CSV table of C-alpha atoms and ligand atoms in Angstrom, one decimal:
chain,number,residue,atom,x,y,z
A,20,MET,CA,-6.5,-27.3,-15.0
A,21,ILE,CA,-3.5,-25.0,-15.0
A,22,LEU,CA,-2.7,-25.7,-11.4
A,23,GLU,CA,-2.4,-29.4,-10.3
A,24,GLU,CA,-2.0,-30.1,-6.7
A,25,ARG,CA,-0.5,-33.1,-4.9
A,26,ARG,CA,-0.9,-33.0,-1.2
A,27,GLY,CA,1.4,-34.5,1.5
A,28,GLY,CA,4.3,-36.6,0.6
A,29,PRO,CA,8.0,-35.9,1.1
A,30,HIS,CA,7.7,-32.3,-0.1
A,31,ARG,CA,4.7,-31.6,2.1
A,32,GLY,CA,2.6,-30.6,-0.9
A,33,GLN,CA,3.4,-29.7,-4.5
A,34,TYR,CA,1.9,-27.6,-7.2
A,35,ARG,CA,2.6,-28.0,-10.9
A,36,VAL,CA,1.5,-24.8,-12.7
A,37,GLY,CA,1.5,-23.9,-16.4
A,38,ARG,CA,0.6,-21.0,-18.6
A,39,ALA,CA,-2.8,-19.3,-18.4
A,40,GLY,CA,-4.3,-17.9,-21.6
A,41,ARG,CA,-7.4,-16.4,-20.1
A,42,VAL,CA,-8.3,-15.0,-16.7
A,43,LEU,CA,-11.9,-14.3,-16.0
A,44,GLY,CA,-14.6,-14.4,-13.4
A,45,SER,CA,-15.1,-13.2,-9.9
A,46,VAL,CA,-13.3,-14.0,-6.7
A,47,THR,CA,-14.3,-13.4,-3.1
A,48,PRO,CA,-11.1,-13.8,-1.0
A,49,PRO,CA,-11.3,-15.6,2.3
A,50,GLY,CA,-11.7,-13.7,5.5
A,51,ASP,CA,-8.9,-11.5,6.7
A,52,LYS,CA,-6.3,-13.4,8.8
A,53,SER,CA,-5.2,-10.6,11.0
A,54,ILE,CA,-8.8,-9.6,11.9
A,55,SER,CA,-9.9,-13.2,12.4
A,56,HIS,CA,-7.2,-13.9,15.0
A,57,ARG,CA,-8.0,-10.7,16.8
A,58,ALA,CA,-11.8,-11.3,16.7
A,59,VAL,CA,-11.3,-14.7,18.4
A,60,MET,CA,-8.8,-13.3,20.9
A,61,LEU,CA,-11.0,-10.4,22.0
A,62,GLY,CA,-14.2,-12.4,21.8
A,63,SER,CA,-12.6,-15.0,24.1
A,64,ALA,CA,-11.2,-12.3,26.5
A,65,ALA,CA,-14.7,-10.7,26.6
A,66,ARG,CA,-17.4,-11.9,28.9
A,67,GLY,CA,-20.5,-13.2,27.1
A,68,ARG,CA,-21.4,-13.9,23.5
A,69,THR,CA,-19.4,-12.8,20.5
A,70,GLU,CA,-20.5,-13.5,16.9
A,71,ILE,CA,-17.9,-13.6,14.2
A,72,ARG,CA,-19.0,-13.4,10.6
A,73,GLY,CA,-16.5,-13.9,7.7
A,74,PHE,CA,-14.1,-15.8,9.9
A,75,LEU,CA,-11.0,-17.3,8.1
A,76,ASP,CA,-11.3,-21.0,8.6
A,77,SER,CA,-7.6,-21.6,8.0
A,78,ALA,CA,-5.0,-23.7,9.9
A,79,ASP,CA,-3.6,-20.5,11.5
A,80,CYS,CA,-6.9,-19.1,12.8
A,81,ARG,CA,-8.2,-22.5,13.9
A,82,GLY,CA,-5.0,-22.8,16.1
A,83,THR,CA,-6.1,-19.6,17.9
A,84,LEU,CA,-9.6,-20.8,18.3
A,85,GLU,CA,-8.5,-24.2,19.7
A,86,ALA,CA,-6.2,-22.5,22.2
A,87,PHE,CA,-9.3,-20.7,23.7
A,88,LEU,CA,-11.4,-23.9,23.6
A,89,ALA,CA,-8.6,-25.5,25.8
A,90,MET,CA,-9.1,-22.6,28.2
A,91,GLY,CA,-12.9,-23.0,28.7
A,92,VAL,CA,-14.4,-20.9,25.9
A,93,HIS,CA,-17.5,-22.4,24.3
A,94,LEU,CA,-17.8,-22.5,20.5
A,95,ARG,CA,-20.9,-22.9,18.3
A,96,ARG,CA,-20.1,-23.1,14.6
A,97,LEU,CA,-23.0,-22.0,12.5
A,98,SER,CA,-20.8,-22.5,9.4
A,99,PRO,CA,-17.0,-22.7,8.9
A,100,HIS,CA,-17.1,-18.9,8.6
A,101,HIS,CA,-19.8,-18.0,11.1
A,102,LEU,CA,-18.9,-18.6,14.8
A,103,ILE,CA,-20.5,-17.9,18.1
A,104,LEU,CA,-18.2,-17.7,21.1
A,105,GLU,CA,-19.4,-17.8,24.7
A,106,SER,CA,-16.7,-16.8,27.2
A,107,PRO,CA,-16.6,-16.6,31.0
A,108,GLY,CA,-14.3,-13.5,30.5
A,109,ALA,CA,-10.5,-13.2,30.6
A,110,GLU,CA,-10.1,-13.5,34.4
A,111,ASN,CA,-12.0,-16.8,34.3
A,112,LEU,CA,-10.2,-18.5,31.5
A,113,SER,CA,-8.8,-21.8,32.8
A,114,GLU,CA,-5.3,-23.2,32.7
A,115,PRO,CA,-5.0,-25.5,29.7
A,116,SER,CA,-3.9,-29.1,30.6
A,117,ASN,CA,-1.3,-29.1,27.7
A,118,VAL,CA,0.9,-26.7,25.8
A,119,LEU,CA,-0.8,-24.4,23.3
A,120,ASP,CA,0.5,-25.0,19.8
A,121,PHE,CA,0.1,-22.1,17.4
A,122,GLY,CA,1.5,-24.0,14.4
A,123,ASN,CA,2.9,-21.6,11.8
A,124,SER,CA,1.4,-18.4,13.1
A,125,GLY,CA,3.6,-15.6,14.4
A,126,THR,CA,0.6,-13.3,14.8
A,127,ALA,CA,-1.2,-15.9,17.0
A,128,VAL,CA,1.7,-16.6,19.3
A,129,ARG,CA,2.9,-13.0,19.8
A,130,LEU,CA,-0.5,-11.5,20.4
A,131,MET,CA,-1.4,-14.4,22.8
A,132,ALA,CA,1.8,-13.8,24.7
A,133,GLY,CA,0.6,-10.3,25.3
A,134,LEU,CA,-2.9,-11.2,26.2
A,135,LEU,CA,-2.0,-14.2,28.5
A,136,SER,CA,0.6,-12.1,30.4
A,137,GLY,CA,-2.2,-10.4,32.2
A,138,ILE,CA,-4.6,-13.3,32.7
A,139,PRO,CA,-4.1,-15.4,35.8
A,140,GLY,CA,-2.8,-18.9,35.2
A,141,PHE,CA,0.1,-20.9,33.8
A,142,ARG,CA,0.4,-21.5,30.0
A,143,VAL,CA,3.1,-22.7,27.6
A,144,LEU,CA,3.1,-21.5,24.0
A,145,THR,CA,4.8,-23.3,21.1
A,146,GLY,CA,4.6,-23.7,17.4
A,147,ASP,CA,6.0,-25.6,14.4
A,148,ASP,CA,9.6,-25.8,13.2
A,149,SER,CA,9.4,-22.4,11.5
A,150,LEU,CA,7.7,-20.6,14.4
A,151,ARG,CA,10.1,-22.1,16.9
A,152,GLY,CA,12.9,-20.5,15.0
A,153,ARG,CA,11.3,-17.0,14.9
A,154,PRO,CA,12.3,-14.1,17.2
A,155,MET,CA,10.1,-13.7,20.3
A,156,LYS,CA,12.3,-11.3,22.2
A,157,ARG,CA,10.5,-8.4,20.5
A,158,VAL,CA,7.4,-9.3,22.5
A,159,ALA,CA,9.1,-10.8,25.6
A,160,ASP,CA,11.1,-7.6,26.2
A,161,PRO,CA,8.3,-5.1,26.5
A,162,LEU,CA,6.1,-7.6,28.3
A,163,SER,CA,8.8,-8.3,30.8
A,164,ARG,CA,9.1,-4.5,31.3
A,165,MET,CA,5.4,-4.5,32.2
A,166,GLY,CA,6.2,-7.1,34.8
A,167,ALA,CA,5.1,-10.2,32.9
A,168,ARG,CA,6.4,-13.5,34.2
A,169,ILE,CA,7.5,-14.8,30.8
A,170,ASP,CA,10.4,-17.1,30.0
A,171,GLY,CA,11.6,-19.2,27.0
A,172,ARG,CA,14.4,-20.9,25.2
A,173,ASP,CA,17.5,-18.8,24.4
A,174,GLY,CA,16.9,-16.5,27.4
A,175,GLY,CA,13.3,-15.9,26.5
A,176,SER,CA,13.9,-15.2,22.9
A,177,ARG,CA,12.5,-18.4,21.3
A,178,LEU,CA,9.5,-20.7,21.7
A,179,PRO,CA,8.4,-22.5,23.8
A,180,LEU,CA,7.5,-19.6,26.0
A,181,SER,CA,6.1,-20.1,29.5
A,182,ILE,CA,3.8,-17.4,30.9
A,183,ARG,CA,2.4,-17.1,34.4
A,184,GLY,CA,-0.2,-14.4,34.0
A,185,GLY,CA,-0.8,-11.8,36.6
A,186,PRO,CA,-1.1,-8.1,37.3
A,187,LEU,CA,1.0,-5.8,35.0
A,188,SER,CA,2.4,-2.3,35.1
A,189,PRO,CA,1.8,0.2,32.3
A,190,ILE,CA,4.4,1.0,29.6
A,191,LEU,CA,5.3,3.7,27.1
A,192,TYR,CA,6.7,1.6,24.3
A,193,GLU,CA,8.3,2.7,21.0
A,194,ASN,CA,7.5,0.2,18.2
A,195,VAL,CA,11.1,-0.1,16.9
A,196,HIS,CA,10.4,-3.2,14.8
A,197,ARG,CA,7.5,-1.5,13.0
A,198,SER,CA,5.5,-4.6,13.9
A,199,ALA,CA,1.7,-4.7,14.4
A,200,GLN,CA,2.2,-7.9,16.3
A,201,VAL,CA,4.4,-6.3,18.9
A,202,LYS,CA,2.1,-3.2,19.1
A,203,SER,CA,-0.9,-5.5,19.6
A,204,ALA,CA,0.8,-7.7,22.2
A,205,VAL,CA,1.6,-4.6,24.3
A,206,LEU,CA,-2.0,-3.2,23.8
A,207,LEU,CA,-3.5,-6.6,24.8
A,208,ALA,CA,-1.3,-6.8,27.9
A,209,GLY,CA,-2.2,-3.2,28.6
A,210,LEU,CA,-5.8,-4.3,29.3
A,211,SER,CA,-4.5,-5.9,32.5
A,212,ALA,CA,-2.1,-3.1,33.6
A,213,SER,CA,-2.7,-0.8,36.6
A,214,SER,CA,-3.0,2.4,34.4
A,215,PRO,CA,-3.0,3.3,30.6
A,216,SER,CA,-0.2,2.1,28.3
A,217,THR,CA,0.9,3.8,25.1
A,218,VAL,CA,2.6,2.5,22.0
A,219,VAL,CA,4.4,5.1,19.8
A,220,GLU,CA,5.1,4.4,16.1
A,221,GLU,CA,6.9,6.4,13.5
A,222,VAL,CA,5.3,4.6,10.5
A,223,PRO,CA,1.8,3.3,11.1
A,224,THR,CA,1.4,-0.5,11.1
A,225,ARG,CA,-1.9,-2.3,10.7
A,226,ASP,CA,-4.4,-1.0,13.3
A,227,HIS,CA,-7.0,-3.9,13.6
A,228,THR,CA,-6.5,-4.3,17.3
A,229,GLU,CA,-7.2,-0.7,18.2
A,230,ARG,CA,-10.1,-0.6,15.8
A,231,LEU,CA,-11.7,-3.7,17.3
A,232,LEU,CA,-11.1,-3.0,21.0
A,233,PRO,CA,-13.8,-0.2,21.3
A,234,ALA,CA,-16.4,-2.6,19.8
A,235,PHE,CA,-15.7,-4.8,22.8
A,236,GLY,CA,-16.1,-1.9,25.2
A,237,GLY,CA,-12.3,-1.3,25.5
A,238,ARG,CA,-11.1,2.3,26.0
A,239,VAL,CA,-8.6,3.4,23.4
A,240,LEU,CA,-7.2,6.8,22.4
A,241,ARG,CA,-5.7,7.0,18.9
A,242,GLU,CA,-3.5,10.0,18.1
A,243,GLU,CA,-1.1,10.6,15.3
A,244,HIS,CA,1.8,8.1,15.8
A,245,ARG,CA,0.5,6.8,19.1
A,246,VAL,CA,-2.2,4.7,20.6
A,247,THR,CA,-3.1,4.4,24.3
A,248,VAL,CA,-5.2,1.6,25.9
A,249,TRP,CA,-6.8,1.7,29.3
A,250,PRO,CA,-7.1,-1.3,31.5
A,251,GLY,CA,-10.5,-2.8,31.7
A,252,THR,CA,-12.8,-5.7,31.0
A,253,LEU,CA,-14.4,-6.5,27.6
A,254,SER,CA,-17.9,-7.6,26.7
A,255,GLY,CA,-18.9,-9.7,23.7
A,256,THR,CA,-20.1,-8.2,20.4
A,257,LEU,CA,-20.6,-8.8,16.7
A,258,VAL,CA,-17.5,-8.7,14.4
A,259,SER,CA,-17.8,-8.8,10.6
A,260,VAL,CA,-14.5,-9.8,8.9
A,261,PRO,CA,-13.9,-8.5,5.4
A,262,GLY,CA,-11.9,-10.5,2.8
A,263,ASP,CA,-8.1,-10.5,3.1
A,264,ILE,CA,-6.4,-8.0,0.8
A,265,SER,CA,-3.2,-10.1,1.3
A,266,SER,CA,-5.0,-13.1,-0.3
A,267,ALA,CA,-6.8,-11.0,-2.9
A,268,ALA,CA,-3.3,-9.7,-4.0
A,269,PHE,CA,-2.5,-13.0,-5.8
A,270,PHE,CA,-5.6,-12.7,-8.0
A,271,LEU,CA,-5.0,-9.0,-8.5
A,272,ALA,CA,-1.6,-9.8,-9.8
A,273,LEU,CA,-3.0,-12.6,-12.1
A,274,ALA,CA,-5.4,-10.0,-13.7
A,275,LEU,CA,-2.7,-7.3,-14.1
A,276,LEU,CA,-0.4,-9.8,-15.8
A,277,THR,CA,-2.8,-11.5,-18.2
A,278,PRO,CA,-3.7,-9.7,-21.4
A,279,GLY,CA,-7.5,-9.4,-21.8
A,280,SER,CA,-8.2,-10.5,-18.2
A,281,SER,CA,-11.6,-9.7,-16.7
A,282,LEU,CA,-11.6,-10.3,-13.0
A,283,ILE,CA,-13.7,-8.9,-10.2
A,284,LEU,CA,-12.5,-9.1,-6.6
A,285,ARG,CA,-15.4,-8.7,-4.1
A,286,ASN,CA,-15.5,-7.8,-0.4
A,287,VAL,CA,-11.8,-7.0,-0.2
A,288,GLY,CA,-10.7,-5.3,3.1
A,289,LEU,CA,-9.4,-1.8,2.4
A,290,ASN,CA,-8.1,-0.7,5.7
A,291,PRO,CA,-5.7,2.1,4.9
A,292,THR,CA,-2.9,0.5,6.9
A,293,ARG,CA,-3.2,-2.5,4.6
A,294,THR,CA,-3.5,-1.0,1.1
A,295,ALA,CA,0.1,0.1,0.4
A,296,LEU,CA,0.3,-2.5,-2.4
A,297,LEU,CA,-2.4,-0.6,-4.3
A,298,GLU,CA,-0.4,2.6,-3.9
A,299,ILE,CA,2.8,0.9,-5.2
A,300,LEU,CA,0.9,-0.6,-8.1
A,301,ARG,CA,-0.5,2.9,-8.9
A,302,LEU,CA,3.0,4.2,-9.0
A,303,MET,CA,3.9,1.4,-11.4
A,304,GLY,CA,1.0,2.2,-13.7
A,305,GLY,CA,-1.3,-0.6,-12.6
A,306,ARG,CA,-5.0,-0.1,-13.6
A,307,ILE,CA,-7.2,-1.0,-10.6
A,308,ASP,CA,-10.7,0.5,-10.2
A,309,ILE,CA,-12.0,0.6,-6.7
A,310,GLU,CA,-15.6,0.6,-5.7
A,311,ARG,CA,-16.0,1.2,-2.0
A,312,THR,CA,-18.7,-0.5,0.0
A,313,PRO,CA,-20.7,1.9,2.2
A,314,GLU,CA,-19.2,1.5,5.7
A,315,GLU,CA,-21.3,0.2,8.5
A,316,GLU,CA,-20.7,1.4,12.1
A,317,GLY,CA,-17.8,-0.4,13.6
A,318,SER,CA,-16.8,-2.5,10.5
A,319,GLU,CA,-13.6,-2.2,8.6
A,320,PRO,CA,-13.6,-0.5,5.2
A,321,ALA,CA,-14.0,-2.9,2.2
A,322,GLY,CA,-14.8,-2.7,-1.5
A,323,THR,CA,-14.8,-4.3,-4.9
A,324,LEU,CA,-11.6,-4.2,-7.1
A,325,HIS,CA,-11.6,-4.3,-10.9
A,326,PRO,CA,-8.1,-4.8,-12.1
A,327,SER,CA,-7.1,-4.8,-15.8
A,328,PHE,CA,-4.1,-6.0,-17.7
A,329,SER,CA,-1.5,-3.2,-17.3
A,330,SER,CA,1.8,-2.2,-18.7
A,331,LEU,CA,3.8,-1.7,-15.5
A,332,THR,CA,7.0,0.3,-14.9
A,333,GLY,CA,9.6,-0.5,-12.4
A,334,VAL,CA,9.9,1.8,-9.4
A,335,GLN,CA,12.0,2.4,-6.3
A,336,VAL,CA,9.4,1.5,-3.7
A,337,PRO,CA,9.0,4.4,-1.1
A,338,LEU,CA,10.3,3.3,2.3
A,339,SER,CA,7.1,4.7,3.9
A,340,LEU,CA,5.0,2.1,2.0
A,341,ILE,CA,6.9,-1.0,3.2
A,342,PRO,CA,5.1,-1.7,6.5
A,343,GLY,CA,1.7,-1.5,4.8
A,344,ALA,CA,2.8,-3.9,2.1
A,345,ILE,CA,5.0,-6.2,4.1
A,346,ASP,CA,3.1,-9.4,3.4
A,347,GLU,CA,2.7,-8.4,-0.3
A,348,ILE,CA,6.4,-8.1,-1.1
A,349,PRO,CA,6.6,-11.7,-2.6
A,350,ILE,CA,3.8,-11.0,-5.1
A,351,LEU,CA,5.1,-7.5,-5.7
A,352,SER,CA,8.5,-9.1,-6.7
A,353,VAL,CA,6.7,-11.3,-9.2
A,354,LEU,CA,4.8,-8.3,-10.7
A,355,ALA,CA,8.1,-6.4,-10.9
A,356,ALA,CA,9.6,-9.1,-13.1
A,357,PHE,CA,6.9,-8.2,-15.8
A,358,ALA,CA,7.4,-4.4,-15.4
A,359,HIS,CA,9.6,-2.4,-17.7
A,360,GLY,CA,12.8,-1.7,-15.9
A,361,ARG,CA,14.2,-2.2,-12.4
A,362,THR,CA,12.2,-2.3,-9.2
A,363,GLU,CA,14.0,-1.9,-5.9
A,364,ILE,CA,12.5,-2.9,-2.6
A,365,ARG,CA,14.6,-1.8,0.5
A,366,GLY,CA,13.9,-1.3,4.2
A,367,ALA,CA,12.3,-4.7,4.3
A,368,ALA,CA,14.7,-6.6,6.5
A,369,GLU,CA,11.7,-7.9,8.5
A,370,LEU,CA,11.1,-10.3,5.6
A,371,ARG,CA,14.1,-12.3,6.7
A,372,VAL,CA,12.1,-13.4,9.9
A,373,LYS,CA,8.7,-14.2,8.4
A,374,GLU,CA,7.4,-17.7,7.9
A,375,SER,CA,10.6,-18.2,6.0
A,376,ASP,CA,13.4,-15.8,4.9
A,377,ARG,CA,11.3,-14.3,2.2
A,378,ILE,CA,14.1,-12.3,0.6
A,379,ALA,CA,16.3,-15.4,0.2
A,380,GLY,CA,13.3,-17.5,-0.9
A,381,MET,CA,12.0,-15.1,-3.5
A,382,VAL,CA,15.6,-14.4,-4.9
A,383,ALA,CA,16.2,-18.1,-5.3
A,384,ALA,CA,12.7,-18.8,-6.9
A,385,LEU,CA,12.9,-15.9,-9.3
A,386,ARG,CA,16.5,-16.8,-10.4
A,387,ALA,CA,15.4,-20.4,-11.0
A,388,VAL,CA,12.9,-19.2,-13.7
A,389,GLY,CA,15.4,-16.8,-15.3
A,390,VAL,CA,14.6,-13.5,-13.6
A,391,ALA,CA,17.7,-11.3,-12.8
A,392,VAL,CA,17.6,-10.3,-9.1
A,393,GLU,CA,20.0,-8.5,-6.8
A,394,GLU,CA,19.8,-9.4,-3.1
A,395,PHE,CA,20.3,-6.9,-0.3
A,396,PRO,CA,20.3,-7.5,3.5
A,397,ASP,CA,17.1,-5.5,3.6
A,398,GLY,CA,15.4,-6.3,0.3
A,399,LEU,CA,15.8,-7.1,-3.4
A,400,ALA,CA,16.0,-5.5,-6.8
A,401,ILE,CA,14.2,-7.2,-9.7
A,402,GLU,CA,15.1,-6.5,-13.4
A,403,GLY,CA,11.7,-6.3,-15.2
A,404,GLU,CA,11.6,-7.2,-18.8
A,405,GLY,CA,8.0,-6.4,-19.7
A,406,PRO,CA,4.9,-8.6,-19.9
A,407,ASP,CA,6.3,-10.9,-22.6
A,408,ARG,CA,9.6,-11.5,-20.9
A,409,ALA,CA,11.5,-14.7,-21.3
A,410,LEU,CA,11.0,-17.3,-18.6
A,411,ALA,CA,11.8,-21.0,-18.1
A,412,GLY,CA,10.1,-23.8,-16.3
A,413,ALA,CA,11.8,-25.0,-13.1
A,414,SER,CA,11.4,-26.8,-9.8
A,415,ILE,CA,11.5,-24.5,-6.8
A,416,ASP,CA,11.2,-24.7,-3.0
A,417,SER,CA,8.6,-22.5,-1.3
A,418,LEU,CA,10.5,-23.0,2.0
A,419,HIS,CA,7.1,-24.1,3.4
A,420,ASP,CA,6.0,-20.5,3.0
A,421,HIS,CA,2.4,-19.9,1.8
A,422,ARG,CA,3.0,-16.5,0.3
A,423,ILE,CA,6.1,-17.6,-1.7
A,424,ALA,CA,4.1,-20.7,-3.0
A,425,MET,CA,1.1,-18.6,-4.1
A,426,SER,CA,3.2,-15.8,-5.6
A,427,MET,CA,5.2,-18.3,-7.7
A,428,ALA,CA,2.0,-20.0,-8.8
A,429,VAL,CA,0.9,-16.6,-10.3
A,430,LEU,CA,4.3,-16.2,-12.0
A,431,ALA,CA,4.0,-19.7,-13.6
A,432,THR,CA,0.9,-18.6,-15.5
A,433,ARG,CA,3.2,-16.5,-17.7
A,434,LEU,CA,5.6,-19.4,-18.6
A,435,PRO,CA,5.8,-20.3,-22.3
A,436,ARG,CA,3.2,-22.8,-23.3
A,437,GLY,CA,4.3,-26.4,-22.5
A,438,GLU,CA,6.6,-25.3,-19.7
A,439,PHE,CA,5.7,-25.8,-16.0
A,440,LEU,CA,6.8,-24.7,-12.6
A,441,GLU,CA,6.9,-27.3,-9.8
A,442,ILE,CA,6.5,-25.7,-6.4
A,443,ALA,CA,7.3,-27.8,-3.3
A,444,GLY,CA,6.0,-27.2,0.2
A,445,THR,CA,2.5,-26.1,-0.8
A,446,ASP,CA,0.6,-27.7,2.1
A,447,PHE,CA,1.4,-24.5,4.0
A,448,VAL,CA,-1.0,-22.5,1.7
A,449,GLU,CA,-3.7,-23.8,4.1
A,450,THR,CA,-2.4,-21.6,6.8
A,451,SER,CA,-3.9,-18.5,5.1
A,452,PHE,CA,-5.8,-19.5,2.0
A,453,PRO,CA,-7.8,-22.8,2.2
A,454,GLY,CA,-9.2,-23.6,-1.3
A,455,PHE,CA,-6.6,-21.6,-3.2
A,456,PRO,CA,-6.0,-24.2,-5.9
A,457,ASP,CA,-9.7,-24.6,-6.8
A,458,LEU,CA,-10.3,-20.8,-6.8
A,459,PHE,CA,-7.2,-20.3,-9.0
A,460,ASN,CA,-8.4,-22.9,-11.4
A,461,SER,CA,-11.9,-21.5,-11.5
A,462,VAL,CA,-10.6,-18.2,-13.0
A,463,ALA,CA,-7.3,-19.0,-14.7
A,464,HIS,CA,-7.7,-21.2,-17.8
A,465,ALA,CA,-5.3,-22.6,-20.5
B,517,S3P,C1,0.4,-9.1,11.3
B,517,S3P,C2,1.5,-8.3,11.3
B,517,S3P,C3,2.6,-8.4,10.4
B,517,S3P,C4,2.3,-9.4,9.2
B,517,S3P,C5,1.6,-10.6,9.6
B,517,S3P,C6,0.3,-10.3,10.3
B,517,S3P,C7,-0.7,-8.9,12.3
B,517,S3P,O1,3.7,-9.0,11.1
B,517,S3P,O2,3.5,-9.7,8.5
B,517,S3P,O3,1.3,-11.4,8.5
B,517,S3P,O4,-1.7,-9.5,12.1
B,517,S3P,O5,-0.4,-8.1,13.2
B,517,S3P,P1,4.7,-8.0,11.9
B,517,S3P,O6,4.0,-7.4,13.0
B,517,S3P,O7,5.8,-8.9,12.4
B,517,S3P,O8,5.3,-7.0,10.9
């Protein structure tokens, strides 16, 4: 086994990873996290029965599900990934008797703040140490402008947030943070406003909320750079969740970096607002064949990826591709270390307020194994030294950040034989990718 896992303990999980000589097989990544959260939220706000296939049964998405169970939604689990929700409809959701704890998930808590602002009742939203440190003003501000009765620590800018849901006014909101979470919070609140609300965005962010709403009977108008939602009630439907491209990205990287690799990635979501990593890798010379699955009515685009070992070239990442690759910057930084020449990633200051400060975390982790990196307030530059570059084993801290942990596990497969990377804080991989160590060991071999 090239990845050995120890769970729990003082480091809250640890991986020890060594060199992989061979990478082969096929991987079906777990369900998309962003879509799973939204499917549960809309399915719970909708009256009647919603069926969710391909649900991501991870700690983050279970948190969203449990919040609605505490508000009177009924769940039947046909399998960990196949759920049936029965809801009395948004206006009949009850007041939970305790605070709602969203753990590590920014998406869950920010979207829920939007949704619950318009649903009668009193609710308190909180999360783990990381989430309680993350900015909430970005959602509290537009929601307050809509008339939401929302308050929280630090003048409403940190969790816990208290929300007393009620009628809202419409808003015309410019998505200054380029955040799909903020856009979605406003759209979900817009369902309870007195007339249509509009979000304007210069660079498109992931559009899963506006894609899903019509399937639940919501009225949405999508124009270039703006989306408008009409107030209204929703009704239950069927949602099929494709595999998460953000999770597939770790295996994609593994195949691109390992000479002779032969890996197939099946049922990967290919929503164009999520595929910027593929565009960046194309600019770097990455060889990835894409076979698109014929699209079914109402489902998200998906396909099969066939990546091959590639000689990559460093690039200046175009600013317009940053929002669509924001969660993939850690694994892109790892890939860049094995490219020829320098890769510069700027315009990504948002990374400082993710599950950890991902710029600081990746800079420290890459330096620890011997990669030269320059740090900027809004990004990093990595000196690539080709696929056979020098690296040294080390012990690093993932900062309890799932994406840093998985990215560095991929990097460790290129260490010299007999050297290892110890990664601390890996229990948090469960938030997005349950079963990652087993899947990794099933395709990467000594
Ligand atoms: C997400 C949006 C992004 C992303 C996060 C999921 C979503 O966050 O980083 O992992 O599901 O809307 P921001 O909206 O803060 O950019």
